[in-house]
């Protein structure tokens, strides 16, 4: 065993131990270190694991790595520890994905969601559905195999009823407004309003105050400027859109069309207008509801006593006045929607598999023959099983673990 060869002997299990690391071939001392020994199978990966806490200089690492290399050891691939944990049944695939999400989490909300997923609730939900399907399948197959035996005649109708309620449950989970996926990828907030209202200034003000997340934003387009922010612990992708104004210019019309589309697709909107022109706020009526905040900008020019539309948040993108209030209100609107307690869908991969399962369950209602119905249930079960890695997922593993970083 490599650890014993380098440290002289195996330290006691699971206890940090001070050791002198030596080159096993020459006997030369390489470093003074802490060694930890986690014998399998009751550990992270299920296999024997050792940790050496070295003085991290390049020379120490090179010498120790060379000594280990001579004993046939190599560096782990990205995600290899988690992959082994999955293959050894220590984690399901949904938990393995949570490890990658946790390592990549940039905001509090993303961290919380990944920790919840790692705890296994989401995987348990999917496995629970799979188990129910398996029971239904067993009943249906019993009815097929022993048509003349004393099986209760209503068995097929009960299977159908339970299939319907399972399909409805999965559908409810699917129509959650993509909350978990949004939390993972960033909640879209659009800034819109008439030209010169101060939309770009507001975006800059918010981006400067809040720590900008550095990860690239997918789908950034030239006509819509986006910044990723950590806003009150939530990952937000803030988009500045072209000004809303009637125009006959074709390019401007296209910009306007995109701005409106972006505003419609966003989870939340900041409608910004110049506090000196309160009539401009009327255009916000196109987006009624609590997911649009009305922001009266340039309050430094008109003063706090100016007449503003009801509920408008007064700010100055120039001086920063009122911005803290705006961030607080926006944060609480986001918290109302995304403070997620129940396990929610977090990945497009899971969504796809669930959609296949629901489609198969629904097909089963139209299948005339019990054998065909059973085949549909089997298909649905396999699709659910692929989410947690219960059924063959060899084709998926490289894709999933490619997203990991080294050492995980
Ligand atoms: P946009 O067209 O809506 O993106 O507006 P801009 O952010 O480009 O701002 C238009 C003009 O208003 C610029 O000259 C800004 O400096 C100015 N401006 C923006 N916000 C404020 C503000 O809060 N107070 C004052 N006094 N001027 C502002």
XYZ file of C-alpha atoms and ligand atoms in Angstrom:
436
model
C 0.000 0.000 0.000
C 1.410 3.346 -1.133
C 0.586 5.231 2.084
C 2.391 2.689 4.243
C 5.367 2.761 1.873
C 5.704 6.550 2.039
C 4.727 7.119 5.681
C 6.542 4.108 7.108
C 3.296 2.498 8.282
C -0.454 2.930 8.067
C -1.778 5.507 10.510
C -4.822 4.544 12.602
C -8.027 4.839 10.544
C -9.796 8.218 10.336
C -7.365 10.021 12.642
C -5.026 12.779 11.475
C -1.502 11.550 12.070
C 1.821 13.338 11.879
C 4.201 11.442 9.582
C 7.590 11.812 7.960
C 7.077 11.178 4.241
C 10.007 9.307 2.705
C 10.908 8.157 -0.758
C 10.356 4.402 -0.379
C 13.189 3.637 -2.804
C 15.970 5.881 -1.517
C 14.729 6.385 2.035
C 15.200 10.131 1.653
C 12.880 12.298 3.733
C 10.605 14.299 1.375
C 8.321 16.211 3.751
C 6.798 16.458 7.192
C 3.089 15.863 6.709
C -0.313 14.920 8.080
C -1.686 11.597 6.874
C -5.270 10.382 7.022
C -6.334 6.845 6.263
C -9.961 6.029 5.375
C -10.302 2.290 4.784
C -13.207 1.241 2.525
C -15.995 0.465 2.196
C -17.410 2.883 4.808
C -16.042 6.083 3.317
C -16.690 8.562 0.511
C -15.976 6.360 -2.501
C -16.326 2.920 -0.957
C -12.684 2.173 -1.814
C -9.581 2.564 0.380
C -8.663 6.238 0.520
C -5.690 8.118 1.918
C -4.954 11.816 2.275
C -1.549 13.408 2.614
C -1.507 17.036 3.742
C 1.830 18.286 2.430
C 3.679 21.561 2.398
C 2.281 22.668 -0.924
C 5.447 23.797 -2.685
C 6.092 22.690 -6.204
C 9.256 20.800 -5.194
C 7.514 18.865 -2.410
C 4.568 17.982 -4.639
C 6.834 16.940 -7.508
C 8.940 14.695 -5.252
C 5.923 13.044 -3.592
C 4.043 12.649 -6.881
C 7.131 11.076 -8.459
C 7.456 8.611 -5.575
C 3.750 7.727 -5.869
C 4.030 7.495 -9.658
C 6.777 4.917 -9.328
C 4.358 2.795 -7.351
C 1.847 2.931 -10.193
C -0.395 5.718 -8.860
C -1.689 8.537 -11.047
C -3.656 11.778 -10.723
C -7.422 11.401 -10.543
C -9.458 12.549 -13.539
C -11.888 15.422 -12.938
C -14.877 14.006 -11.059
C -13.228 10.602 -10.622
C -13.824 10.396 -6.852
C -17.508 11.162 -7.309
C -17.737 8.794 -10.248
C -16.289 5.977 -8.167
C -18.656 6.836 -5.338
C -21.543 6.508 -7.807
C -20.271 3.250 -9.303
C -19.832 1.829 -5.781
C -23.393 2.768 -4.841
C -22.423 5.514 -2.371
C -24.318 8.226 -4.242
C -27.051 8.232 -6.855
C -26.523 10.157 -10.065
C -28.612 13.104 -8.871
C -26.393 13.414 -5.787
C -23.274 13.123 -7.937
C -24.546 16.049 -10.009
C -25.117 17.960 -6.783
C -21.415 17.585 -5.932
C -20.544 19.387 -9.180
C -23.186 22.044 -8.509
C -21.886 22.560 -4.987
C -18.339 23.010 -6.276
C -19.623 25.529 -8.832
C -22.117 27.365 -6.567
C -21.596 31.125 -6.663
C -24.482 32.311 -4.504
C -26.110 31.281 -1.230
C -29.277 30.062 -2.951
C -27.298 27.874 -5.361
C -25.299 26.467 -2.460
C -28.479 25.682 -0.505
C -30.099 23.984 -3.473
C -27.010 21.858 -4.160
C -26.730 20.846 -0.493
C -30.398 19.810 -0.487
C -29.880 17.787 -3.648
C -26.768 16.189 -2.165
C -28.791 15.175 0.884
C -30.723 12.934 -1.486
C -34.314 14.224 -1.285
C -34.647 14.769 -5.018
C -33.247 11.346 -5.863
C -35.563 9.812 -3.239
C -38.562 11.451 -4.905
C -37.625 9.998 -8.300
C -36.846 6.574 -6.833
C -40.190 6.636 -5.018
C -41.982 7.175 -8.320
C -39.926 4.385 -9.886
C -40.883 2.017 -7.061
C -44.568 2.818 -7.465
C -44.297 2.161 -11.197
C -42.580 -1.133 -10.563
C -45.453 -2.227 -8.297
C -48.009 -1.233 -10.928
C -46.031 -3.147 -13.510
C -45.950 -6.228 -11.306
C -49.742 -6.100 -10.875
C -50.304 -5.623 -14.579
C -47.980 -8.471 -15.472
C -49.709 -10.727 -12.976
C -53.000 -9.948 -14.709
C -51.409 -10.743 -18.078
C -49.733 -13.979 -16.998
C -52.655 -15.430 -15.076
C -55.763 -14.241 -16.849
C -57.898 -17.114 -15.540
C -56.620 -17.173 -11.989
C -58.334 -15.585 -9.049
C -56.932 -12.130 -9.454
C -59.433 -9.479 -8.524
C -61.128 -8.349 -11.756
C -60.758 -4.708 -10.926
C -56.976 -4.968 -10.898
C -56.517 -3.439 -14.339
C -58.710 -0.467 -13.582
C -56.837 0.105 -10.349
C -53.534 0.044 -12.230
C -54.972 2.561 -14.692
C -56.164 4.865 -11.905
C -52.828 4.733 -10.108
C -50.950 5.290 -13.357
C -53.066 8.413 -13.916
C -52.340 9.787 -10.470
C -48.617 9.094 -10.849
C -48.582 10.830 -14.249
C -50.387 13.813 -12.703
C -47.838 13.994 -9.873
C -44.889 13.977 -12.254
C -46.601 16.599 -14.399
C -47.074 18.856 -11.376
C -43.378 18.507 -10.630
C -42.610 19.397 -14.259
C -44.776 22.514 -14.251
C -42.959 24.187 -11.379
C -42.058 27.190 -13.519
C -38.494 25.882 -13.898
C -37.706 27.269 -10.445
C -34.902 24.863 -9.615
C -33.300 25.184 -13.021
C -33.540 28.976 -12.776
C -31.880 28.919 -9.400
C -29.113 26.792 -10.817
C -28.579 28.888 -13.950
C -29.628 32.399 -12.848
C -32.961 34.193 -12.461
C -33.685 36.498 -15.400
C -34.484 40.099 -14.446
C -35.116 42.571 -17.310
C -34.736 46.327 -17.046
C -37.126 48.085 -19.389
C -38.634 51.506 -19.886
C -38.534 54.520 -22.191
C -35.244 55.737 -23.685
C -33.095 57.910 -21.412
C -34.977 56.835 -18.304
C -31.640 55.639 -16.932
C -31.795 51.896 -17.586
C -28.092 51.492 -18.390
C -27.151 53.695 -15.467
C -29.278 51.541 -13.160
C -27.688 48.362 -14.471
C -24.243 49.831 -13.873
C -25.216 51.009 -10.413
C -26.516 47.556 -9.442
C -23.539 45.785 -10.998
C -21.117 48.023 -9.164
C -22.785 47.598 -5.787
C -23.386 43.886 -5.921
C -20.501 41.502 -6.455
C -20.704 40.656 -10.134
C -20.551 36.938 -10.806
C -17.821 36.243 -13.271
C -19.222 33.154 -14.973
C -20.141 33.795 -18.586
C -23.819 34.214 -19.337
C -25.166 31.896 -21.987
C -26.876 33.566 -24.916
C -25.509 37.069 -24.368
C -26.576 39.084 -27.364
C -25.253 42.346 -28.686
C -28.504 44.256 -28.397
C -29.261 43.126 -24.840
C -26.572 43.733 -22.241
C -26.462 41.194 -19.439
C -24.661 40.998 -16.120
C -24.741 38.138 -13.665
C -25.131 39.281 -10.055
C -25.408 37.795 -6.617
C -28.491 39.619 -5.431
C -29.495 38.982 -1.813
C -27.931 35.533 -2.153
C -29.726 34.659 -5.381
C -28.094 34.296 -8.783
C -29.604 36.943 -11.033
C -28.972 37.646 -14.696
C -29.818 41.302 -15.144
C -30.565 42.406 -18.713
C -30.672 45.966 -20.003
C -33.022 46.213 -22.971
C -33.403 48.765 -25.725
C -35.670 51.674 -24.812
C -39.386 51.264 -25.393
C -40.458 53.814 -27.962
C -42.540 53.909 -31.100
C -40.358 54.040 -34.141
C -40.524 53.622 -37.861
C -36.847 52.793 -38.115
C -36.480 49.094 -38.952
C -33.422 48.571 -36.751
C -35.091 50.281 -33.798
C -38.251 48.268 -34.337
C -36.219 45.080 -34.211
C -34.512 46.291 -31.013
C -37.921 47.046 -29.538
C -39.260 43.644 -30.535
C -36.344 41.951 -28.779
C -36.704 44.160 -25.715
C -40.379 43.221 -25.409
C -39.620 39.544 -25.882
C -36.905 39.692 -23.237
C -39.245 41.499 -20.864
C -41.960 38.906 -21.393
C -39.594 35.998 -20.816
C -37.960 37.423 -17.704
C -39.005 36.147 -14.286
C -39.009 39.689 -12.913
C -38.992 43.131 -14.497
C -37.770 46.541 -13.403
C -39.812 49.143 -15.257
C -37.746 52.342 -15.093
C -39.033 55.816 -15.903
C -37.873 59.368 -15.353
C -39.436 60.673 -12.124
C -39.931 64.024 -13.859
C -42.296 62.338 -16.365
C -44.619 60.207 -14.184
C -46.940 59.721 -17.184
C -44.278 57.425 -18.695
C -45.055 54.855 -16.000
C -48.393 54.113 -17.687
C -46.628 51.847 -20.189
C -45.817 49.493 -17.291
C -49.469 48.428 -17.340
C -48.478 45.962 -20.078
C -46.857 43.861 -17.324
C -49.298 43.819 -14.421
C -48.574 41.769 -11.338
C -46.069 41.575 -8.538
C -43.274 40.397 -10.812
C -42.847 43.916 -12.242
C -41.328 46.588 -9.995
C -41.973 50.204 -10.964
C -38.829 52.290 -10.504
C -38.884 56.100 -10.561
C -35.359 57.151 -11.483
C -33.547 60.517 -11.282
C -35.190 61.297 -7.962
C -32.179 63.559 -7.284
C -33.602 65.981 -9.849
C -37.215 66.169 -8.620
C -36.865 65.538 -4.876
C -38.610 63.047 -2.601
C -41.859 65.054 -2.477
C -42.571 64.614 -6.202
C -45.860 62.947 -7.094
C -45.145 59.387 -8.197
C -47.393 56.496 -9.245
C -48.517 54.300 -6.369
C -45.956 51.713 -5.338
C -43.103 53.209 -7.350
C -39.657 52.825 -5.809
C -37.758 56.116 -5.989
C -34.071 55.867 -6.846
C -31.228 57.791 -8.356
C -28.957 55.728 -10.547
C -26.596 58.697 -10.454
C -26.205 59.200 -6.685
C -27.155 55.708 -5.542
C -30.044 57.021 -3.433
C -32.816 54.442 -2.954
C -30.825 51.640 -4.599
C -30.570 49.713 -1.323
C -34.402 49.800 -1.049
C -34.721 48.576 -4.610
C -32.313 45.695 -3.978
C -34.195 44.785 -0.793
C -37.584 44.762 -2.541
C -36.238 42.810 -5.489
C -34.576 40.358 -3.102
C -37.823 39.730 -1.232
C -39.788 39.234 -4.485
C -37.200 36.657 -5.536
C -37.263 35.001 -2.118
C -41.074 34.654 -2.333
C -40.700 32.721 -5.555
C -37.468 30.844 -5.059
C -37.197 30.065 -1.379
C -37.585 26.446 -2.193
C -38.215 23.875 0.503
C -39.623 20.915 -1.440
C -37.312 19.049 -3.804
C -37.481 20.704 -7.212
C -36.263 19.888 -10.655
C -32.790 21.294 -11.137
C -31.531 20.017 -14.456
C -32.695 19.842 -18.046
C -31.503 16.216 -18.085
C -33.993 15.302 -15.373
C -36.765 17.267 -17.069
C -36.227 15.394 -20.324
C -36.345 12.009 -18.627
C -39.500 12.951 -16.697
C -41.187 14.129 -19.878
C -40.410 10.823 -21.561
C -41.846 9.013 -18.529
C -45.060 11.051 -18.518
C -45.504 10.590 -22.276
C -45.116 6.819 -21.865
C -47.619 6.755 -18.979
C -50.127 8.714 -21.040
C -49.618 6.431 -24.024
C -50.430 3.500 -21.790
C -54.021 4.732 -21.414
C -54.595 4.440 -25.154
C -52.932 1.053 -25.512
C -55.616 -1.544 -26.076
C -53.652 -4.601 -25.057
C -52.442 -5.092 -21.496
C -49.077 -6.229 -22.916
C -48.644 -2.868 -24.675
C -49.625 -1.020 -21.534
C -47.013 -2.957 -19.593
C -44.400 -2.038 -22.197
C -45.239 1.655 -21.761
C -44.939 1.389 -17.982
C -41.590 -0.340 -18.399
C -40.415 2.482 -20.658
C -41.517 5.068 -18.107
C -39.725 3.167 -15.329
C -36.504 3.011 -17.330
C -36.635 6.715 -18.026
C -37.100 7.481 -14.311
C -34.283 5.071 -13.501
C -31.904 6.930 -15.783
C -32.259 10.065 -13.657
C -30.818 8.503 -10.533
C -28.637 5.995 -12.381
C -30.626 2.905 -11.436
C -30.639 1.553 -14.972
C -27.902 1.530 -17.608
C -26.396 4.996 -17.786
C -22.953 4.147 -19.175
C -23.604 6.454 -22.116
C -24.355 9.325 -19.727
C -21.449 9.069 -17.321
C -18.781 10.721 -19.476
C -21.107 13.620 -20.224
C -22.049 14.147 -16.581
C -18.602 13.770 -15.061
C -16.954 15.929 -17.734
C -18.448 18.924 -15.910
C -16.510 18.229 -12.735
C -13.351 19.889 -11.570
C -10.204 18.110 -10.407
C -10.197 16.615 -6.957
C -13.969 16.047 -6.751
P -31.225 54.569 -20.849
O -31.383 55.070 -22.237
O -32.571 54.308 -20.213
O -30.306 53.394 -20.717
O -30.623 55.771 -19.994
P -29.125 56.054 -19.552
O -28.741 55.195 -18.434
O -28.258 56.066 -20.749
O -29.307 57.543 -18.978
C -29.766 58.601 -19.747
C -29.224 59.908 -19.172
O -29.780 60.133 -17.882
C -27.725 59.890 -18.981
O -27.217 61.162 -19.327
C -27.545 59.640 -17.502
O -26.356 60.171 -16.990
C -28.750 60.288 -16.919
N -29.192 59.677 -15.662
C -29.428 58.368 -15.463
N -29.848 58.161 -14.190
C -29.873 59.358 -13.588
C -30.210 59.809 -12.281
O -30.613 59.048 -11.388
N -30.102 61.140 -12.033
C -29.671 62.024 -12.971
N -29.603 63.296 -12.623
N -29.348 61.645 -14.195
C -29.432 60.345 -14.536
